[in-house]
One Martini backbone bead per residue (centre of mass of N, CA, C, O) as a GRO file, in nm:
protein
  216
    1MET     BB    1  -1.645  10.585  20.329
    2PRO     BB    2  -1.852  10.710  20.567
    3THR     BB    3  -2.108  10.842  20.643
    4SER     BB    4  -2.282  10.974  20.865
    5ARG     BB    5  -2.552  10.833  20.924
    6ALA     BB    6  -2.371  10.599  20.931
    7ILE     BB    7  -2.245  10.668  21.185
    8GLN     BB    8  -2.518  10.738  21.377
    9ARG     BB    9  -2.624  10.481  21.388
   10MET     BB   10  -2.334  10.330  21.537
   11VAL     BB   11  -2.379  10.524  21.809
   12ALA     BB   12  -2.660  10.462  21.865
   13GLY     BB   13  -2.606  10.193  21.896
   14LEU     BB   14  -2.361  10.170  22.113
   15LEU     BB   15  -2.492  10.307  22.336
   16VAL     BB   16  -2.730  10.112  22.401
   17ILE     BB   17  -2.564   9.863  22.477
   18ALA     BB   18  -2.410   9.969  22.717
   19LEU     BB   19  -2.667  10.035  22.858
   20HIS     BB   20  -2.751   9.812  22.915
   21LEU     BB   21  -2.474   9.637  23.038
   22VAL     BB   22  -2.469   9.833  23.302
   23SER     BB   23  -2.739   9.740  23.388
   24ALA     BB   24  -2.675   9.400  23.416
   25PHE     BB   25  -2.426   9.469  23.571
   26GLY     BB   26  -2.574   9.552  23.793
   27GLU     BB   27  -2.809   9.364  23.867
   28GLY     BB   28  -2.639   9.088  23.874
   29ARG     BB   29  -2.386   9.348  24.088
   30GLY     BB   30  -2.330   9.383  24.391
   31ALA     BB   31  -2.102   9.592  24.543
   32SER     BB   32  -2.001   9.376  24.721
   33ASP     BB   33  -1.948   9.160  24.539
   34SER     BB   34  -1.722   8.995  24.432
   35PRO     BB   35  -1.465   8.942  24.201
   36LEU     BB   36  -1.389   8.863  23.885
   37SER     BB   37  -1.334   8.582  23.810
   38VAL     BB   38  -1.104   8.436  23.526
   39GLU     BB   39  -1.288   8.280  23.414
   40GLU     BB   40  -1.541   8.546  23.387
   41SER     BB   41  -1.315   8.731  23.204
   42LEU     BB   42  -1.275   8.516  22.938
   43SER     BB   43  -1.598   8.444  22.883
   44ALA     BB   44  -1.662   8.688  22.790
   45LEU     BB   45  -1.811   8.907  22.616
   46SER     BB   46  -1.747   9.041  22.241
   47PHE     BB   47  -1.686   9.248  22.000
   48ALA     BB   48  -1.666   9.201  21.697
   49PHE     BB   49  -1.414   9.200  21.431
   50ARG     BB   50  -1.479   9.429  21.214
   51THR     BB   51  -1.809   9.430  21.314
   52PRO     BB   52  -2.133   9.615  21.244
   53VAL     BB   53  -2.305   9.799  21.315
   54ASP     BB   54  -2.717   9.783  21.309
   55LEU     BB   55  -2.961   9.960  21.252
   56SER     BB   56  -3.297  10.007  21.185
   57PRO     BB   57  -3.494  10.230  20.955
   58ASP     BB   58  -3.673  10.274  21.278
   59GLY     BB   59  -3.484  10.269  21.526
   60LYS     BB   60  -3.529   9.997  21.665
   61TRP     BB   61  -3.311   9.788  21.597
   62ILE     BB   62  -3.014   9.637  21.700
   63ALA     BB   63  -2.712   9.481  21.506
   64TYR     BB   64  -2.493   9.227  21.641
   65THR     BB   65  -2.222   9.109  21.719
   66LEU     BB   66  -2.076   8.816  21.939
   67GLN     BB   67  -1.797   8.678  22.157
   68ASP     BB   68  -1.688   8.364  22.194
   69PRO     BB   69  -1.386   8.256  22.370
   70ARG     BB   70  -1.480   7.943  22.363
   71LYS     BB   71  -1.590   7.879  22.060
   72GLY     BB   72  -1.321   7.980  21.900
   73ARG     BB   73  -1.101   7.865  22.024
   74SER     BB   74  -0.998   7.559  21.890
   75ALA     BB   75  -0.948   7.671  21.593
   76ALA     BB   76  -0.675   7.912  21.678
   77GLU     BB   77  -0.489   7.683  21.761
   78GLU     BB   78  -0.525   7.585  21.473
   79GLU     BB   79  -0.317   7.566  21.163
   80ARG     BB   80  -0.612   7.516  20.940
   81TYR     BB   81  -0.745   7.772  21.106
   82ARG     BB   82  -0.603   8.075  20.997
   83TYR     BB   83  -0.838   8.183  20.802
   84PHE     BB   84  -1.039   7.883  20.813
   85THR     BB   85  -1.246   7.696  20.855
   86ASP     BB   86  -1.412   7.419  20.717
   87THR     BB   87  -1.708   7.577  20.701
   88GLY     BB   88  -1.575   7.895  20.624
   89VAL     BB   89  -1.551   8.080  20.870
   90PRO     BB   90  -1.385   8.292  20.944
   91ALA     BB   91  -1.084   8.293  21.200
   92GLY     BB   92  -1.263   8.597  21.341
   93HIS     BB   93  -1.570   8.399  21.372
   94ALA     BB   94  -1.520   8.220  21.576
   95GLY     BB   95  -1.768   8.202  21.822
   96CYS     BB   96  -2.034   8.348  21.690
   97ASP     BB   97  -2.318   8.593  21.691
   98VAL     BB   98  -2.667   8.761  21.687
   99TRP     BB   99  -2.829   9.040  21.793
  100VAL     BB  100  -3.066   9.208  21.968
  101THR     BB  101  -3.181   9.538  22.056
  102HIS     BB  102  -3.401   9.697  22.188
  103THR     BB  103  -3.425  10.070  22.184
  104ALA     BB  104  -3.711  10.066  22.431
  105THR     BB  105  -3.591   9.848  22.636
  106ARG     BB  106  -3.364   9.714  22.615
  107GLU     BB  107  -3.379   9.403  22.438
  108SER     BB  108  -3.226   9.141  22.455
  109ARG     BB  109  -3.045   8.860  22.191
  110ASN     BB  110  -3.027   8.554  22.098
  111LEU     BB  111  -3.068   8.478  21.771
  112THR     BB  112  -2.852   8.207  21.747
  113GLU     BB  113  -2.803   8.009  21.977
  114GLY     BB  114  -2.551   7.862  21.947
  115LYS     BB  115  -2.553   7.794  21.633
  116GLY     BB  116  -2.274   7.819  21.540
  117ASN     BB  117  -2.198   8.044  21.316
  118SER     BB  118  -2.273   8.419  21.358
  119TRP     BB  119  -2.184   8.721  21.114
  120GLY     BB  120  -2.282   9.009  20.986
  121PRO     BB  121  -2.552   9.230  21.011
  122ALA     BB  122  -2.830   9.333  20.769
  123TRP     BB  123  -3.038   9.545  20.697
  124SER     BB  124  -3.348   9.607  20.493
  125PRO     BB  125  -3.484   9.886  20.346
  126ASP     BB  126  -3.763   9.795  20.572
  127GLY     BB  127  -3.642   9.625  20.809
  128THR     BB  128  -3.812   9.303  20.756
  129ASN     BB  129  -3.494   9.235  20.770
  130LEU     BB  130  -3.188   9.032  20.792
  131ALA     BB  131  -2.873   8.969  20.726
  132PHE     BB  132  -2.676   8.682  20.793
  133TYR     BB  133  -2.372   8.466  20.868
  134SER     BB  134  -2.381   8.101  20.859
  135ASP     BB  135  -2.328   7.766  20.998
  136ARG     BB  136  -2.525   7.575  21.078
  137ASN     BB  137  -2.570   7.416  20.817
  138GLY     BB  138  -2.234   7.346  20.794
  139GLN     BB  139  -2.231   7.605  20.570
  140ALA     BB  140  -2.152   7.935  20.520
  141GLN     BB  141  -2.393   8.134  20.505
  142LEU     BB  142  -2.753   8.314  20.415
  143TRP     BB  143  -2.949   8.484  20.588
  144ILE     BB  144  -3.232   8.512  20.730
  145TRP     BB  145  -3.506   8.775  20.953
  146ASN     BB  146  -3.819   8.766  21.023
  147VAL     BB  147  -3.956   8.940  21.193
  148ALA     BB  148  -4.280   8.872  21.224
  149SER     BB  149  -4.200   8.571  21.239
  150ASP     BB  150  -3.924   8.527  21.378
  151ARG     BB  151  -3.773   8.340  21.109
  152LEU     BB  152  -3.525   8.117  21.000
  153SER     BB  153  -3.376   8.147  20.632
  154PRO     BB  154  -3.214   8.060  20.421
  155ALA     BB  155  -3.150   8.257  20.100
  156GLY     BB  156  -3.003   7.936  19.969
  157ASP     BB  157  -2.698   7.738  19.829
  158ALA     BB  158  -2.430   7.947  19.902
  159ILE     BB  159  -2.108   7.959  19.963
  160VAL     BB  160  -1.955   8.170  20.153
  161ARG     BB  161  -1.651   8.440  20.137
  162PRO     BB  162  -1.584   8.607  20.344
  163ARG     BB  163  -1.283   8.731  20.522
  164ASP     BB  164  -1.384   8.979  20.661
  165GLY     BB  165  -1.577   9.199  20.837
  166PHE     BB  166  -1.547   9.430  20.554
  167ASP     BB  167  -1.753   9.173  20.433
  168LEU     BB  168  -2.097   9.387  20.345
  169ILE     BB  169  -2.375   9.338  20.350
  170ARG     BB  170  -2.597   9.393  20.053
  171TRP     BB  171  -2.835   9.543  19.945
  172THR     BB  172  -3.023   9.710  19.706
  173ARG     BB  173  -3.331   9.949  19.743
  174ASP     BB  174  -3.571   9.717  19.708
  175GLY     BB  175  -3.516   9.430  19.864
  176LYS     BB  176  -3.443   9.182  19.669
  177LYS     BB  177  -3.093   9.226  19.687
  178ILE     BB  178  -2.801   9.019  19.788
  179LEU     BB  179  -2.441   9.113  19.842
  180THR     BB  180  -2.187   8.882  19.769
  181LYS     BB  181  -1.971   8.664  19.886
  182ILE     BB  182  -1.857   8.402  19.690
  183LEU     BB  183  -1.781   8.044  19.606
  184ALA     BB  184  -1.681   7.937  19.347
  185GLU     BB  185  -1.721   7.791  19.109
  186GLY     BB  186  -1.638   7.431  19.150
  187GLN     BB  187  -1.599   7.482  19.452
  188ILE     BB  188  -1.450   7.327  19.737
  189LEU     BB  189  -1.341   7.417  20.011
  190LYS     BB  190  -1.196   7.289  20.113
  191ASP     BB  191  -0.987   7.350  19.848
  192ALA     BB  192  -0.942   7.653  19.953
  193ASN     BB  193  -0.841   7.603  20.227
  194ASP     BB  194  -0.601   7.525  20.096
  195ALA     BB  195  -0.465   7.705  19.913
  196ILE     BB  196  -0.507   7.980  20.125
  197ASN     BB  197  -0.293   7.766  20.298
  198ALA     BB  198  -0.058   7.857  20.118
  199SER     BB  199   0.002   8.079  19.966
  200GLN     BB  200   0.065   8.263  20.315
  201SER     BB  201   0.310   7.996  20.342
  202SER     BB  202   0.480   8.075  20.137
  203PRO     BB  203   0.800   8.095  20.084
  204GLU     BB  204   0.796   8.235  19.790
  205GLN     BB  205   0.606   8.476  19.914
  206GLU     BB  206   0.766   8.580  20.068
  207ARG     BB  207   1.033   8.666  19.936
  208ARG     BB  208   0.883   8.872  19.815
  209PRO     BB  209   0.832   9.179  19.673
  210PRO     BB  210   0.685   9.399  19.744
  211GLY     BB  211   0.486   9.504  19.539
  212THR     BB  212   0.405   9.181  19.405
  213THR     BB  213   0.162   9.017  19.162
  214VAL     BB  214   0.301   8.803  19.017
  215THR     BB  215   0.269   8.433  18.984
  216ILE     BB  216   0.481   8.150  18.867
   0.00000   0.00000   0.00000
């Protein structure tokens, strides 16, 4: 269960983001403006499902994930991408970007700038680095944003394997290590994707009684 501090941080983050969005909307559209078109409504950014909002330890930055429905639409329409895309992105996070908002100035920025799909940001304990998932190099990996240098770089070459937004990135207390799910050693993305599609769509799987965990 989330701690009271974690809940407070999440609520504070959501309030700041909401204030920013309301302010931006009010400045961009006057009272006499025409209603939103269908195209504008369908292309509106939204918070990604089951993905956390994280406030930096110093309270200056909020990191979160926004999803562009236009980017994720093609993947969602194909049955083979029901669980993961061919680059290892969970289907529910296709079309996502990592955003940051400064709590004092309310300035917001698309940190990943639409390159690939990025999601699930998590601050290091000292607030100097932000870790997140991204396939911007062609495969889903762990990436780091260093606040001081404003530089994005991969944390390693391992392919990450988070199933959904509940598979969070975790830093150790000293900020030197990160805990996350990765692809099994020796396995390739295509084989992993084929295996999960087959297991989830198998008629034998569907006939098993609830609670059954063994397959022969």
